[in-house]
XYZ file of C-alpha atoms in Angstrom:
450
model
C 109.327 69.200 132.948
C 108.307 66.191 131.631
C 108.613 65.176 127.269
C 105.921 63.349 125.555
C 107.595 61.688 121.773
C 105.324 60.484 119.266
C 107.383 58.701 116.433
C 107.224 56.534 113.076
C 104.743 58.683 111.494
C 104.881 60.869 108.492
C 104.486 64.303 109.531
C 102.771 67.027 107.387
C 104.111 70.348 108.818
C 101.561 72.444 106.925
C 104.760 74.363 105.499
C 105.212 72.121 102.523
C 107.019 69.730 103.820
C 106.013 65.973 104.560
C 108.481 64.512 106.850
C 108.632 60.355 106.631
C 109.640 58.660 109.107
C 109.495 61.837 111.522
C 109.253 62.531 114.945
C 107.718 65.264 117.384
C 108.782 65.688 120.686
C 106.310 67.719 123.107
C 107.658 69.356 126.878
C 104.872 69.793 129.092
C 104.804 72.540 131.656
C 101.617 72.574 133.412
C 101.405 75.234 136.115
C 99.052 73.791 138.880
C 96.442 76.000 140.842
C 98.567 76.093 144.744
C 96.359 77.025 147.498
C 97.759 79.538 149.845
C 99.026 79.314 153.326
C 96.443 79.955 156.064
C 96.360 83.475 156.630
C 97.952 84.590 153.819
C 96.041 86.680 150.529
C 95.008 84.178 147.622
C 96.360 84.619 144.490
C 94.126 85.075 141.601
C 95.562 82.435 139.079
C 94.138 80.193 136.931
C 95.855 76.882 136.439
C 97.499 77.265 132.243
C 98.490 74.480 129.780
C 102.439 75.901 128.392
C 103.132 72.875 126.372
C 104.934 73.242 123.334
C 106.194 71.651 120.857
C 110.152 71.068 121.310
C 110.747 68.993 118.103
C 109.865 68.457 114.593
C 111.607 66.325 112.528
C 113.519 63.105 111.299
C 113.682 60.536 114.005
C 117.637 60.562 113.834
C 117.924 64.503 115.106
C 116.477 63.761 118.762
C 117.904 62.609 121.333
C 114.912 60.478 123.171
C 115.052 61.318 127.045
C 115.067 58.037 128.698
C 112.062 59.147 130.964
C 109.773 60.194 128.075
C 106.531 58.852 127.178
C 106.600 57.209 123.575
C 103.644 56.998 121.393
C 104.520 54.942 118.147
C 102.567 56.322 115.203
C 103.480 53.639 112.874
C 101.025 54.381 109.814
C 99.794 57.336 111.089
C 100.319 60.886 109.228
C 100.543 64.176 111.717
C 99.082 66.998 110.887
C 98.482 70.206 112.756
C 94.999 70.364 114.342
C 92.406 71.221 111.939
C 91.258 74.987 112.071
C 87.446 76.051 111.348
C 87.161 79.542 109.801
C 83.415 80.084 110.470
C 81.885 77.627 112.601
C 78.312 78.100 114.000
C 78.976 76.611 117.513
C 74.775 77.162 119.027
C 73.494 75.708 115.797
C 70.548 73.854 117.163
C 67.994 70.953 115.516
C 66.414 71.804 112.158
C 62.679 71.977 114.151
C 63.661 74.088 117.322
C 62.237 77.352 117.088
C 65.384 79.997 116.891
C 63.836 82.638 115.889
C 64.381 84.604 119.736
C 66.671 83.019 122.188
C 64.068 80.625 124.054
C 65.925 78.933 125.710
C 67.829 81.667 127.309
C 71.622 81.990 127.406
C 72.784 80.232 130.016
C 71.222 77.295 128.260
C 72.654 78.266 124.958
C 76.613 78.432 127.020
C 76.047 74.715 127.377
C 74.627 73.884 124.415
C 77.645 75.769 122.679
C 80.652 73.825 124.930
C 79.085 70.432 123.669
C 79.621 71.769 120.196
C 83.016 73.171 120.812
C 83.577 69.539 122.547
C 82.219 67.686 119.572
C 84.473 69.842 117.593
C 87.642 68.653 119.042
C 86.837 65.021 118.938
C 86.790 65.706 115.255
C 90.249 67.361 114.566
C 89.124 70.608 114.961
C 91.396 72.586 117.400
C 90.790 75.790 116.832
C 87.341 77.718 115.863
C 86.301 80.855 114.648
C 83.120 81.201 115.975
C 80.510 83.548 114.629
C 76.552 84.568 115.497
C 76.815 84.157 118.922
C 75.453 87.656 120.891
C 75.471 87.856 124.469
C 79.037 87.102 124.921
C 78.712 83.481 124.661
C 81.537 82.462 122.290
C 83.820 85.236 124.832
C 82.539 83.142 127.851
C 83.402 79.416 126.222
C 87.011 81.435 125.055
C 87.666 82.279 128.568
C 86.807 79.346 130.361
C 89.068 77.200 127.931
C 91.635 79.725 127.695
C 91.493 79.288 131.292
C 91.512 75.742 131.624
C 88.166 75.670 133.272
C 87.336 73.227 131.174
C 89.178 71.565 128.383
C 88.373 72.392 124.440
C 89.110 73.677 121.301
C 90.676 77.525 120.968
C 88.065 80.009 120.090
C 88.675 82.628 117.824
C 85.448 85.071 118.724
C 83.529 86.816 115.965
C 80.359 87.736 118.296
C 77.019 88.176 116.753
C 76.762 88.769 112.814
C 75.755 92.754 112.209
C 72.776 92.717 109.564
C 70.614 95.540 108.346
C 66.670 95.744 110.596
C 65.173 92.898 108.549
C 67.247 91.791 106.713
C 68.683 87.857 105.450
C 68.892 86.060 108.504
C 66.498 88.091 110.669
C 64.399 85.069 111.337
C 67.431 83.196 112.814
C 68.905 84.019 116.523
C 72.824 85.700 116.474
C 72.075 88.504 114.280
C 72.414 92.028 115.692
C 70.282 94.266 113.327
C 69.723 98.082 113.511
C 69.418 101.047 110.018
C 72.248 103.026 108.885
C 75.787 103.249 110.275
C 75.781 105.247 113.639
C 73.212 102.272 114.884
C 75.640 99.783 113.526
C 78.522 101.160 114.795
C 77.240 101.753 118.137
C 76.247 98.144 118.575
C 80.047 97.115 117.356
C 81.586 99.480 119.472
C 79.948 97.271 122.681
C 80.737 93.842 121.061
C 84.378 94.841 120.148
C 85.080 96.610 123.809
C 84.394 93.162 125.295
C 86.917 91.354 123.400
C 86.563 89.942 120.009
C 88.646 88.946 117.419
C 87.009 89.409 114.720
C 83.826 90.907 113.255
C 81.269 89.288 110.609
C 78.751 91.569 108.605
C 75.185 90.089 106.664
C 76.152 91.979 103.668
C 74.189 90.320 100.945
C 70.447 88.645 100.592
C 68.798 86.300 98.673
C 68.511 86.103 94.709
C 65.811 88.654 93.668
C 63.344 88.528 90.014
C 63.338 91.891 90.442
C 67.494 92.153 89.990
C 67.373 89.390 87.418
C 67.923 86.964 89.758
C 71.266 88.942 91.177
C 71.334 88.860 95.023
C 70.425 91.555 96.866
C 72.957 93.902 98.228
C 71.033 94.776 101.793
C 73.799 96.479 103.350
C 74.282 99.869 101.660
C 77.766 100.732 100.524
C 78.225 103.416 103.083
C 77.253 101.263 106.032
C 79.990 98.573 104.627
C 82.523 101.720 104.357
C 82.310 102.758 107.456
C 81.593 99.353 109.223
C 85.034 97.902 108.085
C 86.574 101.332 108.633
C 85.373 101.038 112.452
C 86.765 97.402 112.518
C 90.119 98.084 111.210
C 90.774 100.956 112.854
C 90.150 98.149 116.146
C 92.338 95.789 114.668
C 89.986 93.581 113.827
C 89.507 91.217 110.724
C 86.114 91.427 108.865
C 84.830 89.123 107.273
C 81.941 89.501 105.071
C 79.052 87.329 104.103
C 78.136 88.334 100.553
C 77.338 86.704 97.065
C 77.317 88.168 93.991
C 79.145 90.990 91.884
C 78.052 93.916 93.185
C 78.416 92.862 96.795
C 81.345 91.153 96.505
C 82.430 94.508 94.468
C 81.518 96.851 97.124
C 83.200 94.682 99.785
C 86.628 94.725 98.015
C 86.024 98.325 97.872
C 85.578 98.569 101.217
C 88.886 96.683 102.242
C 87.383 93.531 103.508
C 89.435 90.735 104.633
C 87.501 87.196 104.153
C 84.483 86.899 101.569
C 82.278 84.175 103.192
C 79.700 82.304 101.498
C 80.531 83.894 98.298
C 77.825 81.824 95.924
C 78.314 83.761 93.074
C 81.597 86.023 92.027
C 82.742 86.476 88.705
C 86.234 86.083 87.462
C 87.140 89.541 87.616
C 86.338 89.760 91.206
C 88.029 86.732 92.324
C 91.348 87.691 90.197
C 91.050 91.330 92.221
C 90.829 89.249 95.595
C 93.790 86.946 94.382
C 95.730 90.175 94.097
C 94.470 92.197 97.151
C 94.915 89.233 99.639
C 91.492 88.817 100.243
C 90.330 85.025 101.719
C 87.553 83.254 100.778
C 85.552 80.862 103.051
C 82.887 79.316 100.928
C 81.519 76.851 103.483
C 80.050 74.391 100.620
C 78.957 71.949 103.298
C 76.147 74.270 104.611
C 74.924 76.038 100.855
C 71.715 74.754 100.307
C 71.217 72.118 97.094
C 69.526 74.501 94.865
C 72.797 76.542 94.801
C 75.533 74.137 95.107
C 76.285 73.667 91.441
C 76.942 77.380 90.742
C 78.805 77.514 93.995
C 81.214 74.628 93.499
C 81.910 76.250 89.740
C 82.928 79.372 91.661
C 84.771 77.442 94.185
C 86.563 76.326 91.120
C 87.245 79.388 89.387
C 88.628 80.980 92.922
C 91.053 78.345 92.942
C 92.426 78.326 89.451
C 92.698 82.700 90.287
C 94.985 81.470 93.252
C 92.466 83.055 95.593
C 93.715 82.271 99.645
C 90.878 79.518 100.659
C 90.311 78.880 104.222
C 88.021 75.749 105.793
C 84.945 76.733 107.246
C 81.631 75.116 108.145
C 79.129 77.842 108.578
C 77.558 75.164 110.622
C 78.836 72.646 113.376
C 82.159 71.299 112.279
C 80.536 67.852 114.389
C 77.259 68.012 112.208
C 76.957 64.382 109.934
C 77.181 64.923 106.450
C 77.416 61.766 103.969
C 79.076 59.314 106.581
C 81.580 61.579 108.032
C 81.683 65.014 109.625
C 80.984 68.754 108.082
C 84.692 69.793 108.949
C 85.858 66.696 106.596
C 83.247 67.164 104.396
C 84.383 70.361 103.451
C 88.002 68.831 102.488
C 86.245 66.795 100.602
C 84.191 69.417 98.111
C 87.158 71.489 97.770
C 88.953 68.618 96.426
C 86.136 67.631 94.371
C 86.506 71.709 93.027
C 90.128 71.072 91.811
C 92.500 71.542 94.688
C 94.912 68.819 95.496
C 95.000 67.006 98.820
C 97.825 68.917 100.361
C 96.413 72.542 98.998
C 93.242 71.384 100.953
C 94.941 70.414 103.943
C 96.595 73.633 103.882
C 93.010 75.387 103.538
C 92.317 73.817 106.905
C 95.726 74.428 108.452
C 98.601 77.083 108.011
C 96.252 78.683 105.370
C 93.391 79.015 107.899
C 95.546 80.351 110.287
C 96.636 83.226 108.086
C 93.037 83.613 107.653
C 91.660 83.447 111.062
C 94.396 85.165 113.008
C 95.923 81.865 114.551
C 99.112 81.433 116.331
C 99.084 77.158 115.279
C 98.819 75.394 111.920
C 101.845 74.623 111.624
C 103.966 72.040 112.831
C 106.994 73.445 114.147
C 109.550 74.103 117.175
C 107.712 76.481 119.724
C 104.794 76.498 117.770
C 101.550 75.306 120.083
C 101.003 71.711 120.346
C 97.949 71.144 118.713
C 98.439 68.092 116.360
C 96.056 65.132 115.217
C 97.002 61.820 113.861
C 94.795 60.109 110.797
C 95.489 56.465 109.445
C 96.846 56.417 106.184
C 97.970 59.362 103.927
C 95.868 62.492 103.730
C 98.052 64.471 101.576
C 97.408 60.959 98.578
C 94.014 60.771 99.354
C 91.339 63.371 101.313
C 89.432 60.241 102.551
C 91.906 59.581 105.101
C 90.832 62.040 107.355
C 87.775 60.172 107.822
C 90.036 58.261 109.895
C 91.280 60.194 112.772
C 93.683 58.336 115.260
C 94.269 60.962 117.710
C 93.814 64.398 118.435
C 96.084 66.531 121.126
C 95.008 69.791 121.931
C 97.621 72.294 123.760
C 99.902 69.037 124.268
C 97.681 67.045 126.052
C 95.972 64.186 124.138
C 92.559 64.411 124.271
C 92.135 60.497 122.276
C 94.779 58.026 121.135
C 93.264 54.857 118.791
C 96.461 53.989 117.606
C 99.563 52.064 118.117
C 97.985 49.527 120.367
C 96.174 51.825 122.155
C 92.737 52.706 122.876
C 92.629 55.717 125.263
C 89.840 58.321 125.748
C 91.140 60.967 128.259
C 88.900 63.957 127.536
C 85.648 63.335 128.674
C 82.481 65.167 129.312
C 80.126 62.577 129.704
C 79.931 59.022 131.145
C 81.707 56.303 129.376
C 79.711 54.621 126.658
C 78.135 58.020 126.037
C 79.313 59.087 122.448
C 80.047 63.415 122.495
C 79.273 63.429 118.837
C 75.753 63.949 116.798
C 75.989 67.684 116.146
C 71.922 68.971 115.209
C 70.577 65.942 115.004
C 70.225 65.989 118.618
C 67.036 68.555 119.569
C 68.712 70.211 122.769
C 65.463 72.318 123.374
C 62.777 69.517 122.872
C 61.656 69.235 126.741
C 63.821 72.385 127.681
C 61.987 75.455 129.756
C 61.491 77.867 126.757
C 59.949 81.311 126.481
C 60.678 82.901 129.994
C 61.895 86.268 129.578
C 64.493 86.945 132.057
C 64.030 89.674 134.733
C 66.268 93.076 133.865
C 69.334 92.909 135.212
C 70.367 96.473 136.896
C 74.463 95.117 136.366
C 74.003 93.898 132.799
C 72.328 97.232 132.351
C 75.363 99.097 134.002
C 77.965 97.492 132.113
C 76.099 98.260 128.927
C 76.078 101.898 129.721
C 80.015 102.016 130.718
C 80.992 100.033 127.871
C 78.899 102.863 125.375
């Protein structure tokens, strides 16, 4: 077992504390694939990354193995690796057509892993991904879970359940049937085949006709018994909704996470303050015309001591005013009132809570998923335009500090940038519109899963 030491930086634990000075020490324990002996069974497993952390702390309480790697840090803050409550990982270019999947899923896989790879060369280390049917976001879990390739932790939400018609319908990732059996029946499939979490398209858009209140689509009873269903699976719901009687209905209803959330009065957000219920606003992705409303709300939630978690709604890669949407999204909630460290927090420990993650936090035996910006983060947000480094299950992925200039996870060529989010068109010149022929085993497994 090898150690790995990283010292001289300040060290934000994402438990309140901000260590000067500190130090984190990191054992590796990679179990290798071993072939078997000629003749004899193969086993079935899958090469796993074990690394944890083995210290956190001031530089004087560890004991430096003489055969450890040392990474100095000098002017560097740690920070756990940034987690993204509700990223949209097969977001594709404004002008591809997404209204059906035409470019097929298989397509869509890869398009997805660049994201989840963009993600990580950002600081995001863990994502909760969300509108993404057809098992994709289980497939990219596994594979990286696996260490079939090498990426960010996914947190799986599946596709988003929406009433036949309803907001979003023209957008692929929405699973859509009429009254709660349907509903039900399509979560029952999703949740047998392993996800974490569950999202539901609970409200529409601002209607005249309601005064310019949005419009609750779901009905109460399918929200009732939708969140019933996921609870009773263990599983966290969140909901996308705006407005009062939405956002009523859904605290009614026991729901975990309000996303989106562009309009909620005070009474409502003092009720979620006191129930426990998150809030993911994702200001990065609401469109201009509502953003002023939205940030006031933002700003109310926060002064009600409403749980906040980062999210992006979008790619947490995409550009947004010369940085990234993941940073972005720092940025707004400081500009709504919260202080550096409480929006640090939003995108650490206090995501974790949120998302149902094991890291966040900076600690002995915690996982070893850390970054590294220049400067102080916790003084000033606009640090984390800076990142230095990011290691992901122990292993560093990039190091730009310290003398160093190293680049070890790569997908593409060097002097090919994995970055760009949607402003790259992945489908312009890709086959599109070829139904695929019926598949007697997907068909099968359907019918055994119901």
């Amino acid at each position: 077992m090898s150690v790995t030491v990283y010292k001289n930086a300040r060290i934000f634990t994402g438990s309140g504390d901000i260590l000067e000075n500190g130090l984190l020490a990191v054992s590796h324990a990679h179990t290798q694939f071993v072939a078997p002996e000629r003749g004899k069974t193969p086993v079935k497993v899958a090469a796993s990354l074990k690394d944890k952390l083995e210290y956190v702390g001031a530089a004087e309480g560890y004991a430096i193995p003489e055969d450890a790697e040392a990474v100095d840090l000098a002017g560097c803050t740690v920070l756990p690796g940034l987690i993204d409550c509700a990223a949209r990982l097969d977001t594709l270019h404004p002008e591809a057509d997404d209204y059906v999947d035409n470019i097929g899923t298989a397509y869509r896989t890869f398009v997805s892993y660049r994201a989840a790879a963009e993600a990580l060369n950002c600081a995001v280390t863990t994502v909760r991904a969300m509108g993404m049917p057809n098992n994709i976001d289980i497939g990219l879990k596994n594979a990286i879970d696996k260490t079939m390739f090498f990426g960010p932790s996914i947190l799986t939400c599946g596709p988003i359940y929406a009433v036949t018609g309803g907001c979003g319908h023209e957008k692929y990732g929405l699973v859509m049937a009429s009254g709660s059996d349907e509903l039900r029946r399509a979560m029952r499939i999703h949740v047998a085949r392993g996800l974490d979490g569950v999202v539901l398209q609970v409200s529409g858009k601002p209607l005249d006709s309601l005064n310019g209140e949005y419009h609750q689509e779901m009905s109460t009873k399918e929200i009732h018994d939708l969140i019933k269903h996921a609870h009773g699976a263990e599983k966290k719901v969140m909901t996308v909704a705006s407005g009062d009687p939405s956002i009523s209905t859904c605290i009614d209803a026991g729901a975990d996470t309000i996303l989106e959330g562009r309009r909620i009065g005070k009474e409502n957000l003092t009720v979620m303050a006191q129930k426990g219920i998150s809030y993911v606003p994702c200001m990065v992705n609401t469109p201009e015309e509502f953003s002023i409303e939205h940030k006031a709300v933002v700003a109310e939630a926060i002064k009600a001591g409403v749980a906040i978690g980062v999210g992006t709604e979008t790619l947490p890669s995409q550009p947004v005013d010369g940085t990234v949407a993941v940073v972005k999204e720092l940025e707004l909630l400081v500009e709504c009132g919260m202080t550096p460290v409480q929006a640090l927090n939003a995108a650490t420990s206090g995501a974790a809570k949120i998302a149902g993650s094991k890291a966040g936090v900076l600690a002995a035996g915690k996982p070893a998923d850390f970054i590294a910006v220049e400067g102080a983060p916790d003084k000033d947000i606009a640090a984390m335009r800076s990142i230095a480094m990011v290691v992901k299950s122990g292993r560093r992925a990039f190091l730009r500090a310290g003398g160093k200039n190293e680049n070890a996870f790569r997908i593409m060529l060097p002097g090919y940038e994995v970055a760009g989010g949607a402003t790259i068109d992945w489908t312009r010149g890709a086959v599109q519109g070829v139904i695929a022929p019926e598949s007697y085993n997907d068909k099968w497994n359907l019918y055994k899963e119901i």
